[in-house]
Amino acid sequence: MVGTQDTLAVEAFGLTKVYGSGNTEVQALRGVDLSLARGEVIALLGPSGAGKSTLLTIVGLVNPPTAGRIRMAGKPVVEDGRFTVDVRSFRRQHMGFVFQKANLIPFLTARENVQVAMEINGHSPRRAKHGATELLDYLGVADRADHYPNMLSGGQQQRVAVARALANQPSLILADEPTAALDSVRGRQVMDLFRKVAHERQAGVIVVTHDHRALDLFDRALEMEDGLIRGKPAVAP
Amino acid sequence: MNLALKDIRHNFGRFALTAIGIGLLLMLVMGMGGIYRGLVDDATLLVNRINADLWVVQKNTRGPFAEISRIPANTEDRVRAVPEVASSDDFVSHTIQREQAGRPLRMTVQGLSWPQDKGEWLPLIAGRRLAQAHYEMIADKSLGLSLGTRMALGKDTYTVVGITRNMASTAGDSMVFVTLADSQAIQYDQSGEAVRLEREARKTRASEFDPGRVQPEILNRAVGPSSGIPALGPPPVSAVVVKIMPGADLAHVAAAIASWPDVSVYTADAQRQLLVGGMVDKSRRQLGLFRGLLIIVSAIIMALILYTLTLDKIHDIAVLKLMGARNMVVINLILQQAVLLGAIGYGIAYLAGQWVFPVFPRRVLIVNEDLWLLAGIVLAISVLASLLGIWRAMKVQPNEVIS
Ligand SMILES: Nc1ncnc2c1ncn2[C@@H]1O[C@H](COP(=O)(O)OP(=O)(O)O)[C@@H](O)[C@H]1O
Ligand SMILES: [Mg+2]
């Protein structure tokens, strides 16, 4: 299952995270190892407070871990709990994020929300517009391209958010409870999108979810508890 | 893609309202500057227009504008006799407030030395200059008098024959111009009863005094017009304005006249200095202070507006940072809106001012130099004001999106 360095989306060793200190100290991660191949989509399960979001922000290079190291795109990005790359540049080139809320920019249309992600990464406005249109088409919301977020349904917004996450052909997509605000039918449609994206676009996808009914769509499911990934991963059928 | 413009496009109404608000505020700043200029300009306007080389006034006074000055009417002739003097004219000016068509009309009556001076130097916008020695007047446009209006002043009725513009006294009152004799008639107008009493008093004084008792003609004179009594001169004038011959030495002529024991002499520059540094000094400083305060208030208001605009977008800024946007993307978003807001506000201020300033009671004088200066100040304010918002935006962490 473990591929060569090129085919790995992310590899993490001994990640720990401590919030606060003294009486208020919280051990959110207690030594997490993780390895995800490109083209693989995994579910991250576990009770609230298990450390799932914390793991995602650390793998997403938003927060540094207290200790541990991470390799991504063939090079070390975290060593001894310190970033070794320009994280903003790394995020815009290699990563996509999706959250429970779509977090679209309200003053940009659906197309512009995707386009801005590409322009931030140095694409010309022309190319970015073209690419955004294509992505919206791929996700089935092309007819909504010129609508503002407040005129889109929750499911449509989440599709635009996925399109935005895909904008720069990321090697890693991180989704934190992306379907929590959707009904089960639409939730499953979005989960299906992640599977499609992972398989067709060769991205590694980690989805934090509580929805066990959609687990059949994932290649693997990891269960977290008390800052640790449980010994034997529960493999989906 | 220009995020600043996209945001404005989407929140156009709010942005437009904000721009109008800032525009009106800047209009006040512009207007205050214009009033300041107008005040200084009005104060020195007459001195500039009259364009005399020297002003001869009552000894030890700073007249005729800063304080009252009275010199004998014959000073004009004495000055004309001084070598290298080209011309000398009486200057008579006083402010009156009368009723015209039921509303108070405040005006400064300025005497012209008929017949040398018929008002050629006045900028006429309608009508003509004075054409006869009495009963005609040229009025400033701001008085709202039309050509042909008749107005009773003193014992006579005057007709408006010309309209001039931007002629205000040093105190900002609109001016009317009549001949010197008329202006004195208006200034020294006495009721018939006052004249009769004065003549009776003279007669009494004369009859208690030897020559009056032995010379009946003296008593006859005493009860007649004062112009018929050699001992009583014509009414005094405020000042005498002097032009010297081309190439003459100003200091030399000034020194010659200043040596007389009954007058003081000022150059036009000194006269301007008396006006700006003394007479309008307090109003000038007050306006300058107000203008400074308004600029500070505008800067604070703009900073608050831009800070609020930034706070509204703080979540979007966090999203942009999460997506890996460089700081410049965020700074540009805020800075461009700030500069645009300043620029549009400035434009609105300028255009609104064109409409509003002409109806201000005092003259609002907008000069290019001030416009450029204000443009620079607005730009600086915009940039400074956006710093608060930029500082807040820089503090945003991308994980604020996640919580
Ligand atoms: N910024 C933070 N400061 C302090 N404690 C935190 C912070 N974020 C998360 N925690 C704590 O870390 C633990 C893991 O939280 P989290 O990663 O959000 O769990 P999950 O996403 O699985 O619900 C929890 O006990 C939570 O209270
Ligand atoms: Mg969570």
mmCIF file of C-alpha atoms in Angstrom, chain B residues 15-367:
data_model
loop_
_atom_site.group_PDB
_atom_site.id
_atom_site.type_symbol
_atom_site.label_atom_id
_atom_site.label_comp_id
_atom_site.label_asym_id
_atom_site.label_seq_id
_atom_site.Cartn_x
_atom_site.Cartn_y
_atom_site.Cartn_z
ATOM 1 C CA PHE B 15 -19.663 52.085 -0.602
ATOM 2 C CA ALA B 16 -21.429 54.904 -2.437
ATOM 3 C CA LEU B 17 -23.027 56.152 0.775
ATOM 4 C CA THR B 18 -19.683 56.049 2.551
ATOM 5 C CA ALA B 19 -18.036 57.928 -0.312
ATOM 6 C CA ILE B 20 -20.746 60.584 -0.218
ATOM 7 C CA GLY B 21 -20.283 60.953 3.522
ATOM 8 C CA ILE B 22 -16.552 61.346 3.176
ATOM 9 C CA GLY B 23 -17.122 63.643 0.217
ATOM 10 C CA LEU B 24 -19.298 65.978 2.259
ATOM 11 C CA LEU B 25 -16.771 65.957 5.060
ATOM 12 C CA LEU B 26 -13.996 66.818 2.625
ATOM 13 C CA MET B 27 -16.241 69.494 1.170
ATOM 14 C CA LEU B 28 -16.323 71.102 4.604
ATOM 15 C CA VAL B 29 -12.535 70.926 4.780
ATOM 16 C CA MET B 30 -12.333 72.441 1.305
ATOM 17 C CA GLY B 31 -14.899 75.098 2.183
ATOM 18 C CA MET B 32 -13.132 75.986 5.409
ATOM 19 C CA GLY B 33 -9.920 76.451 3.442
ATOM 20 C CA GLY B 34 -11.842 78.531 0.906
ATOM 21 C CA ILE B 35 -13.363 80.725 3.610
ATOM 22 C CA TYR B 36 -9.886 81.208 5.051
ATOM 23 C CA ARG B 37 -8.586 82.276 1.663
ATOM 24 C CA GLY B 38 -11.652 84.416 1.075
ATOM 25 C CA LEU B 39 -11.216 86.154 4.404
ATOM 26 C CA VAL B 40 -7.600 87.021 3.751
ATOM 27 C CA ASP B 41 -8.397 87.968 0.177
ATOM 28 C CA ASP B 42 -11.371 90.130 1.175
ATOM 29 C CA ALA B 43 -9.272 91.823 3.815
ATOM 30 C CA THR B 44 -6.642 92.890 1.325
ATOM 31 C CA LEU B 45 -8.928 93.181 -1.699
ATOM 32 C CA LEU B 46 -9.548 96.888 -1.463
ATOM 33 C CA VAL B 47 -5.897 97.672 -0.777
ATOM 34 C CA ASN B 48 -4.969 95.564 -3.810
ATOM 35 C CA ARG B 49 -7.654 97.003 -6.074
ATOM 36 C CA ILE B 50 -6.962 100.603 -5.154
ATOM 37 C CA ASN B 51 -3.334 99.836 -5.845
ATOM 38 C CA ALA B 52 -1.968 102.941 -4.163
ATOM 39 C CA ASP B 53 1.707 103.314 -3.317
ATOM 40 C CA LEU B 54 1.108 105.090 -0.010
ATOM 41 C CA TRP B 55 -1.706 105.457 2.498
ATOM 42 C CA VAL B 56 -1.787 108.678 4.500
ATOM 43 C CA VAL B 57 -3.820 108.393 7.702
ATOM 44 C CA GLN B 58 -4.439 110.188 11.011
ATOM 45 C CA LYS B 59 -1.289 110.489 13.091
ATOM 46 C CA ASN B 60 -0.488 107.393 15.155
ATOM 47 C CA THR B 61 -3.501 105.424 13.965
ATOM 48 C CA ARG B 62 -3.450 102.163 11.998
ATOM 49 C CA GLY B 63 -6.364 103.374 9.835
ATOM 50 C CA PRO B 64 -8.389 103.513 7.816
ATOM 51 C CA PHE B 65 -9.355 99.802 8.009
ATOM 52 C CA ALA B 66 -7.971 98.521 11.272
ATOM 53 C CA GLU B 67 -9.216 101.568 13.192
ATOM 54 C CA ILE B 68 -10.931 104.891 12.597
ATOM 55 C CA SER B 69 -8.821 107.570 10.969
ATOM 56 C CA ARG B 70 -9.867 111.169 10.334
ATOM 57 C CA ILE B 71 -7.723 113.654 8.493
ATOM 58 C CA PRO B 72 -8.649 117.090 7.162
ATOM 59 C CA ALA B 73 -10.050 117.098 3.654
ATOM 60 C CA ASN B 74 -7.267 119.402 2.508
ATOM 61 C CA THR B 75 -4.639 116.732 3.140
ATOM 62 C CA GLU B 76 -5.276 115.557 -0.410
ATOM 63 C CA ASP B 77 -4.094 118.915 -1.788
ATOM 64 C CA ARG B 78 -1.125 119.106 0.537
ATOM 65 C CA VAL B 79 0.027 115.656 -0.538
ATOM 66 C CA ARG B 80 -0.370 116.498 -4.201
ATOM 67 C CA ALA B 81 2.109 119.318 -3.707
ATOM 68 C CA VAL B 82 4.838 116.941 -2.511
ATOM 69 C CA PRO B 83 7.516 116.367 -5.187
ATOM 70 C CA GLU B 84 7.280 113.088 -7.151
ATOM 71 C CA VAL B 85 3.647 112.507 -6.148
ATOM 72 C CA ALA B 86 1.655 111.594 -9.263
ATOM 73 C CA SER B 87 -1.816 111.652 -7.748
ATOM 74 C CA SER B 88 -3.584 111.785 -4.434
ATOM 75 C CA ASP B 89 -7.216 110.939 -3.709
ATOM 76 C CA ASP B 90 -9.490 111.083 -0.718
ATOM 77 C CA PHE B 91 -10.489 107.780 0.738
ATOM 78 C CA VAL B 92 -13.888 107.794 2.439
ATOM 79 C CA SER B 93 -15.474 104.604 3.552
ATOM 80 C CA HIS B 94 -18.000 103.646 6.196
ATOM 81 C CA THR B 95 -20.372 100.784 6.798
ATOM 82 C CA ILE B 96 -24.103 101.263 7.143
ATOM 83 C CA GLN B 97 -26.987 98.898 7.736
ATOM 84 C CA ARG B 98 -30.340 99.868 6.288
ATOM 85 C CA GLU B 99 -33.582 98.195 5.366
ATOM 86 C CA GLN B 100 -34.320 97.524 1.740
ATOM 87 C CA ALA B 101 -37.552 95.816 0.732
ATOM 88 C CA GLY B 102 -38.049 94.707 4.311
ATOM 89 C CA ARG B 103 -34.735 92.987 4.896
ATOM 90 C CA PRO B 104 -31.612 94.333 6.516
ATOM 91 C CA LEU B 105 -29.013 95.378 4.011
ATOM 92 C CA ARG B 106 -25.490 95.818 5.297
ATOM 93 C CA MET B 107 -23.073 97.592 3.044
ATOM 94 C CA THR B 108 -19.890 99.580 3.040
ATOM 95 C CA VAL B 109 -20.239 102.915 1.253
ATOM 96 C CA GLN B 110 -17.049 103.813 -0.548
ATOM 97 C CA GLY B 111 -16.498 107.301 -1.962
ATOM 98 C CA LEU B 112 -14.903 107.711 -5.388
ATOM 99 C CA SER B 113 -12.943 110.894 -6.096
ATOM 100 C CA TRP B 114 -15.232 112.267 -8.750
ATOM 101 C CA PRO B 115 -14.404 113.295 -11.427
ATOM 102 C CA GLN B 116 -10.923 111.652 -11.682
ATOM 103 C CA ASP B 117 -12.301 108.352 -10.467
ATOM 104 C CA LYS B 118 -15.567 107.136 -11.954
ATOM 105 C CA GLY B 119 -15.040 103.548 -10.907
ATOM 106 C CA GLU B 120 -12.954 102.481 -13.906
ATOM 107 C CA TRP B 121 -11.064 100.021 -11.752
ATOM 108 C CA LEU B 122 -14.177 98.160 -10.657
ATOM 109 C CA PRO B 123 -14.978 94.840 -12.388
ATOM 110 C CA LEU B 124 -18.424 95.611 -13.780
ATOM 111 C CA ILE B 125 -20.685 92.734 -14.728
ATOM 112 C CA ALA B 126 -23.654 94.907 -15.666
ATOM 113 C CA GLY B 127 -24.499 98.544 -16.206
ATOM 114 C CA ARG B 128 -21.959 101.324 -16.343
ATOM 115 C CA ARG B 129 -19.613 103.474 -14.292
ATOM 116 C CA LEU B 130 -20.709 106.675 -12.590
ATOM 117 C CA ALA B 131 -21.667 109.329 -15.088
ATOM 118 C CA GLN B 132 -22.739 112.218 -12.900
ATOM 119 C CA ALA B 133 -21.482 113.837 -9.709
ATOM 120 C CA HIS B 134 -24.450 112.831 -7.579
ATOM 121 C CA TYR B 135 -27.138 110.259 -6.851
ATOM 122 C CA GLU B 136 -25.686 107.291 -8.721
ATOM 123 C CA MET B 137 -24.211 104.156 -7.225
ATOM 124 C CA ILE B 138 -22.400 100.991 -8.275
ATOM 125 C CA ALA B 139 -23.375 98.036 -6.074
ATOM 126 C CA ASP B 140 -21.804 94.643 -5.487
ATOM 127 C CA LYS B 141 -23.722 91.723 -6.917
ATOM 128 C CA SER B 142 -23.956 90.012 -3.536
ATOM 129 C CA LEU B 143 -26.263 92.756 -2.281
ATOM 130 C CA GLY B 144 -28.888 91.446 -4.658
ATOM 131 C CA LEU B 145 -29.748 94.904 -5.995
ATOM 132 C CA SER B 146 -30.679 95.086 -9.651
ATOM 133 C CA LEU B 147 -29.873 97.851 -12.100
ATOM 134 C CA GLY B 148 -32.246 100.754 -11.685
ATOM 135 C CA THR B 149 -33.022 100.013 -8.024
ATOM 136 C CA ARG B 150 -33.607 103.233 -6.145
ATOM 137 C CA MET B 151 -32.506 103.571 -2.574
ATOM 138 C CA ALA B 152 -32.946 106.421 -0.098
ATOM 139 C CA LEU B 153 -29.777 107.190 1.847
ATOM 140 C CA GLY B 154 -29.539 110.366 3.907
ATOM 141 C CA LYS B 155 -31.698 113.022 2.334
ATOM 142 C CA ASP B 156 -31.225 111.801 -1.215
ATOM 143 C CA THR B 157 -32.284 108.912 -3.400
ATOM 144 C CA TYR B 158 -29.629 106.963 -5.270
ATOM 145 C CA THR B 159 -30.022 104.819 -8.379
ATOM 146 C CA VAL B 160 -28.005 101.662 -9.016
ATOM 147 C CA VAL B 161 -26.316 102.204 -12.379
ATOM 148 C CA GLY B 162 -23.679 99.455 -12.299
ATOM 149 C CA ILE B 163 -23.160 96.018 -10.747
ATOM 150 C CA THR B 164 -19.719 94.833 -9.737
ATOM 151 C CA ARG B 165 -18.660 91.539 -8.207
ATOM 152 C CA ASN B 166 -16.436 90.248 -5.426
ATOM 153 C CA MET B 167 -16.082 93.681 -3.903
ATOM 154 C CA ALA B 168 -16.206 93.260 -0.174
ATOM 155 C CA SER B 169 -14.893 95.476 2.564
ATOM 156 C CA THR B 170 -12.106 94.235 4.780
ATOM 157 C CA ALA B 171 -14.779 92.958 7.175
ATOM 158 C CA GLY B 172 -16.498 91.044 4.391
ATOM 159 C CA ASP B 173 -19.432 93.444 3.918
ATOM 160 C CA SER B 174 -20.577 94.052 0.353
ATOM 161 C CA MET B 175 -19.660 97.403 -1.065
ATOM 162 C CA VAL B 176 -21.431 100.201 -2.884
ATOM 163 C CA PHE B 177 -19.610 103.022 -4.623
ATOM 164 C CA VAL B 178 -20.817 106.609 -4.865
ATOM 165 C CA THR B 179 -18.983 109.875 -5.418
ATOM 166 C CA LEU B 180 -16.942 111.203 -2.542
ATOM 167 C CA ALA B 181 -19.337 114.098 -1.926
ATOM 168 C CA ASP B 182 -22.281 111.712 -1.820
ATOM 169 C CA SER B 183 -20.509 109.344 0.540
ATOM 170 C CA GLN B 184 -19.832 112.209 2.914
ATOM 171 C CA ALA B 185 -23.419 113.365 2.608
ATOM 172 C CA ILE B 186 -24.523 109.876 3.600
ATOM 173 C CA GLN B 187 -22.002 109.620 6.406
ATOM 174 C CA TYR B 188 -22.614 113.050 7.933
ATOM 175 C CA ASP B 189 -26.335 113.203 7.295
ATOM 176 C CA GLN B 190 -28.110 115.058 10.066
ATOM 177 C CA SER B 191 -31.794 115.605 10.541
ATOM 178 C CA GLY B 192 -33.152 119.078 9.863
ATOM 179 C CA GLU B 193 -33.788 119.560 13.563
ATOM 180 C CA ALA B 194 -30.178 118.658 14.429
ATOM 181 C CA VAL B 195 -28.973 121.211 11.889
ATOM 182 C CA ARG B 196 -31.301 123.882 13.247
ATOM 183 C CA LEU B 197 -30.190 123.220 16.810
ATOM 184 C CA GLU B 198 -26.551 123.326 15.781
ATOM 185 C CA ARG B 199 -27.063 126.663 14.026
ATOM 186 C CA GLU B 200 -28.903 128.071 17.051
ATOM 187 C CA ALA B 201 -26.057 126.928 19.278
ATOM 188 C CA ARG B 202 -23.541 128.579 16.981
ATOM 189 C CA LYS B 203 -25.524 131.806 17.004
ATOM 190 C CA THR B 204 -25.649 131.754 20.811
ATOM 191 C CA ARG B 205 -21.924 131.126 21.045
ATOM 192 C CA ALA B 206 -21.185 133.896 18.512
ATOM 193 C CA SER B 207 -23.410 136.433 20.259
ATOM 194 C CA GLU B 208 -21.622 135.837 23.570
ATOM 195 C CA PHE B 209 -18.366 136.760 22.014
ATOM 196 C CA ASP B 210 -17.251 140.329 21.199
ATOM 197 C CA PRO B 211 -16.785 140.224 17.422
ATOM 198 C CA GLY B 212 -20.189 138.562 17.176
ATOM 199 C CA ARG B 213 -21.829 141.434 19.024
ATOM 200 C CA VAL B 214 -20.220 144.154 16.910
ATOM 201 C CA GLN B 215 -20.370 142.357 13.545
ATOM 202 C CA PRO B 216 -23.971 141.405 12.654
ATOM 203 C CA GLU B 217 -22.695 139.577 9.561
ATOM 204 C CA ILE B 218 -20.999 136.994 11.757
ATOM 205 C CA LEU B 219 -24.302 136.130 13.376
ATOM 206 C CA ASN B 220 -25.902 135.836 9.918
ATOM 207 C CA ARG B 221 -23.176 133.448 8.841
ATOM 208 C CA ALA B 222 -23.492 131.403 12.042
ATOM 209 C CA VAL B 223 -27.108 130.548 11.297
ATOM 210 C CA GLY B 224 -26.305 129.604 7.659
ATOM 211 C CA PRO B 225 -24.810 126.435 6.207
ATOM 212 C CA SER B 226 -21.513 125.412 7.775
ATOM 213 C CA SER B 227 -19.841 125.471 4.355
ATOM 214 C CA GLY B 228 -20.315 129.235 4.408
ATOM 215 C CA ILE B 229 -18.206 129.600 7.554
ATOM 216 C CA PRO B 230 -14.502 129.791 6.746
ATOM 217 C CA ALA B 231 -13.590 128.623 10.262
ATOM 218 C CA LEU B 232 -15.474 125.367 9.780
ATOM 219 C CA GLY B 233 -13.780 123.182 7.214
ATOM 220 C CA PRO B 234 -15.440 120.517 5.106
ATOM 221 C CA PRO B 235 -15.958 117.166 6.842
ATOM 222 C CA PRO B 236 -12.822 115.102 7.325
ATOM 223 C CA VAL B 237 -11.862 112.089 5.216
ATOM 224 C CA SER B 238 -10.607 108.704 6.367
ATOM 225 C CA ALA B 239 -7.352 108.653 4.479
ATOM 226 C CA VAL B 240 -5.586 109.839 1.384
ATOM 227 C CA VAL B 241 -4.261 107.365 -1.142
ATOM 228 C CA VAL B 242 -1.141 108.372 -3.022
ATOM 229 C CA LYS B 243 0.433 107.241 -6.287
ATOM 230 C CA ILE B 244 4.007 108.289 -6.939
ATOM 231 C CA MET B 245 5.611 109.014 -10.287
ATOM 232 C CA PRO B 246 7.277 106.193 -12.190
ATOM 233 C CA GLY B 247 10.860 105.795 -11.032
ATOM 234 C CA ALA B 248 10.335 107.913 -7.928
ATOM 235 C CA ASP B 249 11.795 106.791 -4.621
ATOM 236 C CA LEU B 250 8.954 105.459 -2.488
ATOM 237 C CA ALA B 251 10.824 105.685 0.804
ATOM 238 C CA HIS B 252 11.775 109.252 0.045
ATOM 239 C CA VAL B 253 8.227 110.390 -0.673
ATOM 240 C CA ALA B 254 6.920 108.459 2.337
ATOM 241 C CA ALA B 255 9.486 110.109 4.600
ATOM 242 C CA ALA B 256 8.568 113.572 3.304
ATOM 243 C CA ILE B 257 4.873 113.116 4.115
ATOM 244 C CA ALA B 258 5.523 111.268 7.365
ATOM 245 C CA SER B 259 7.457 114.268 8.648
ATOM 246 C CA TRP B 260 4.188 116.240 8.900
ATOM 247 C CA PRO B 261 3.006 116.266 12.479
ATOM 248 C CA ASP B 262 -0.650 115.400 11.733
ATOM 249 C CA VAL B 263 -0.403 112.211 9.639
ATOM 250 C CA SER B 264 1.133 108.739 9.531
ATOM 251 C CA VAL B 265 2.101 107.028 6.270
ATOM 252 C CA TYR B 266 1.935 103.377 5.293
ATOM 253 C CA THR B 267 2.998 101.620 2.129
ATOM 254 C CA ALA B 268 0.450 99.288 0.538
ATOM 255 C CA ASP B 269 2.456 96.340 1.882
ATOM 256 C CA ALA B 270 2.411 97.728 5.386
ATOM 257 C CA GLN B 271 -1.326 98.312 5.052
ATOM 258 C CA ARG B 272 -1.824 94.680 3.987
ATOM 259 C CA GLN B 273 0.276 93.609 6.936
ATOM 260 C CA LEU B 274 -1.918 95.628 9.311
ATOM 261 C CA LEU B 275 -5.001 93.932 7.901
ATOM 262 C CA VAL B 276 -3.841 90.315 7.764
ATOM 263 C CA GLY B 277 -1.676 90.446 10.861
ATOM 264 C CA GLY B 278 -4.041 92.529 12.939
ATOM 265 C CA MET B 279 -7.594 93.065 11.885
ATOM 266 C CA VAL B 280 -8.484 89.606 10.541
ATOM 267 C CA ASP B 281 -5.768 87.822 12.447
ATOM 268 C CA LYS B 282 -8.074 86.187 14.984
ATOM 269 C CA SER B 283 -10.657 85.018 12.460
ATOM 270 C CA ARG B 284 -7.838 83.830 10.253
ATOM 271 C CA ARG B 285 -6.246 81.788 13.013
ATOM 272 C CA GLN B 286 -9.640 80.496 14.103
ATOM 273 C CA LEU B 287 -10.408 79.287 10.595
ATOM 274 C CA GLY B 288 -6.947 77.797 10.233
ATOM 275 C CA LEU B 289 -7.476 75.917 13.476
ATOM 276 C CA PHE B 290 -10.866 74.694 12.337
ATOM 277 C CA ARG B 291 -9.437 73.531 9.073
ATOM 278 C CA GLY B 292 -6.710 71.611 10.887
ATOM 279 C CA LEU B 293 -9.231 70.037 13.257
ATOM 280 C CA LEU B 294 -11.522 69.066 10.387
ATOM 281 C CA ILE B 295 -8.634 67.352 8.643
ATOM 282 C CA ILE B 296 -7.866 65.391 11.804
ATOM 283 C CA VAL B 297 -11.537 64.499 12.260
ATOM 284 C CA SER B 298 -11.729 63.344 8.629
ATOM 285 C CA ALA B 299 -8.649 61.216 9.119
ATOM 286 C CA ILE B 300 -10.127 59.574 12.210
ATOM 287 C CA ILE B 301 -13.489 58.979 10.562
ATOM 288 C CA MET B 302 -11.832 57.512 7.479
ATOM 289 C CA ALA B 303 -9.672 55.273 9.627
ATOM 290 C CA LEU B 304 -12.762 54.025 11.477
ATOM 291 C CA ILE B 305 -14.633 53.436 8.232
ATOM 292 C CA LEU B 306 -11.745 51.555 6.678
ATOM 293 C CA TYR B 307 -11.233 49.594 9.873
ATOM 294 C CA THR B 308 -14.908 48.615 9.876
ATOM 295 C CA LEU B 309 -14.763 47.685 6.199
ATOM 296 C CA THR B 310 -11.775 45.494 7.038
ATOM 297 C CA LEU B 311 -13.481 43.914 10.058
ATOM 298 C CA ASP B 312 -16.407 42.982 7.833
ATOM 299 C CA LYS B 313 -13.994 41.133 5.589
ATOM 300 C CA ILE B 314 -11.834 39.584 8.292
ATOM 301 C CA HIS B 315 -13.219 36.114 7.678
ATOM 302 C CA ASP B 316 -12.656 36.435 3.940
ATOM 303 C CA ILE B 317 -9.136 37.617 4.612
ATOM 304 C CA ALA B 318 -8.540 34.527 6.764
ATOM 305 C CA VAL B 319 -9.867 32.385 3.899
ATOM 306 C CA LEU B 320 -7.497 34.082 1.473
ATOM 307 C CA LYS B 321 -4.588 33.467 3.821
ATOM 308 C CA LEU B 322 -5.595 29.842 4.243
ATOM 309 C CA MET B 323 -5.591 29.494 0.477
ATOM 310 C CA GLY B 324 -2.046 30.782 0.595
ATOM 311 C CA ALA B 325 -2.544 34.385 -0.550
ATOM 312 C CA ARG B 326 0.466 36.638 -0.068
ATOM 313 C CA ASN B 327 0.155 39.569 2.321
ATOM 314 C CA MET B 328 0.273 41.940 -0.649
ATOM 315 C CA VAL B 329 -3.048 40.546 -1.893
ATOM 316 C CA VAL B 330 -4.661 41.520 1.402
ATOM 317 C CA ILE B 331 -2.850 44.861 1.711
ATOM 318 C CA ASN B 332 -3.844 45.807 -1.824
ATOM 319 C CA LEU B 333 -7.464 44.981 -1.111
ATOM 320 C CA ILE B 334 -7.559 47.416 1.813
ATOM 321 C CA LEU B 335 -5.233 50.079 0.442
ATOM 322 C CA GLN B 336 -6.902 50.299 -2.944
ATOM 323 C CA GLN B 337 -10.301 50.724 -1.359
ATOM 324 C CA ALA B 338 -8.916 53.396 0.935
ATOM 325 C CA VAL B 339 -7.372 55.376 -1.911
ATOM 326 C CA LEU B 340 -10.456 54.934 -4.060
ATOM 327 C CA LEU B 341 -12.670 56.098 -1.228
ATOM 328 C CA GLY B 342 -10.430 59.122 -0.724
ATOM 329 C CA ALA B 343 -10.322 59.925 -4.433
ATOM 330 C CA ILE B 344 -14.069 59.578 -4.969
ATOM 331 C CA GLY B 345 -14.749 61.525 -1.781
ATOM 332 C CA TYR B 346 -12.452 64.266 -3.023
ATOM 333 C CA GLY B 347 -14.247 64.342 -6.373
ATOM 334 C CA ILE B 348 -17.614 64.569 -4.656
ATOM 335 C CA ALA B 349 -16.277 67.316 -2.389
ATOM 336 C CA TYR B 350 -15.076 69.300 -5.383
ATOM 337 C CA LEU B 351 -18.287 68.927 -7.384
ATOM 338 C CA ALA B 352 -20.579 69.528 -4.416
ATOM 339 C CA GLY B 353 -18.492 72.581 -3.538
ATOM 340 C CA GLN B 354 -19.116 74.081 -6.970
ATOM 341 C CA TRP B 355 -22.797 74.061 -6.097
ATOM 342 C CA VAL B 356 -22.693 74.899 -2.446
ATOM 343 C CA PHE B 357 -19.870 77.401 -1.998
ATOM 344 C CA PRO B 358 -21.457 80.193 -4.067
ATOM 345 C CA VAL B 359 -24.389 80.349 -1.633
ATOM 346 C CA PHE B 360 -22.155 80.653 1.428
ATOM 347 C CA PRO B 361 -22.632 84.113 2.976
ATOM 348 C CA ARG B 362 -18.914 84.844 2.880
ATOM 349 C CA ARG B 363 -16.760 84.430 -0.153
ATOM 350 C CA VAL B 364 -15.246 80.952 -0.540
ATOM 351 C CA LEU B 365 -12.080 81.282 -2.550
ATOM 352 C CA ILE B 366 -10.817 77.964 -3.920
ATOM 353 C CA VAL B 367 -7.331 78.272 -5.372
#
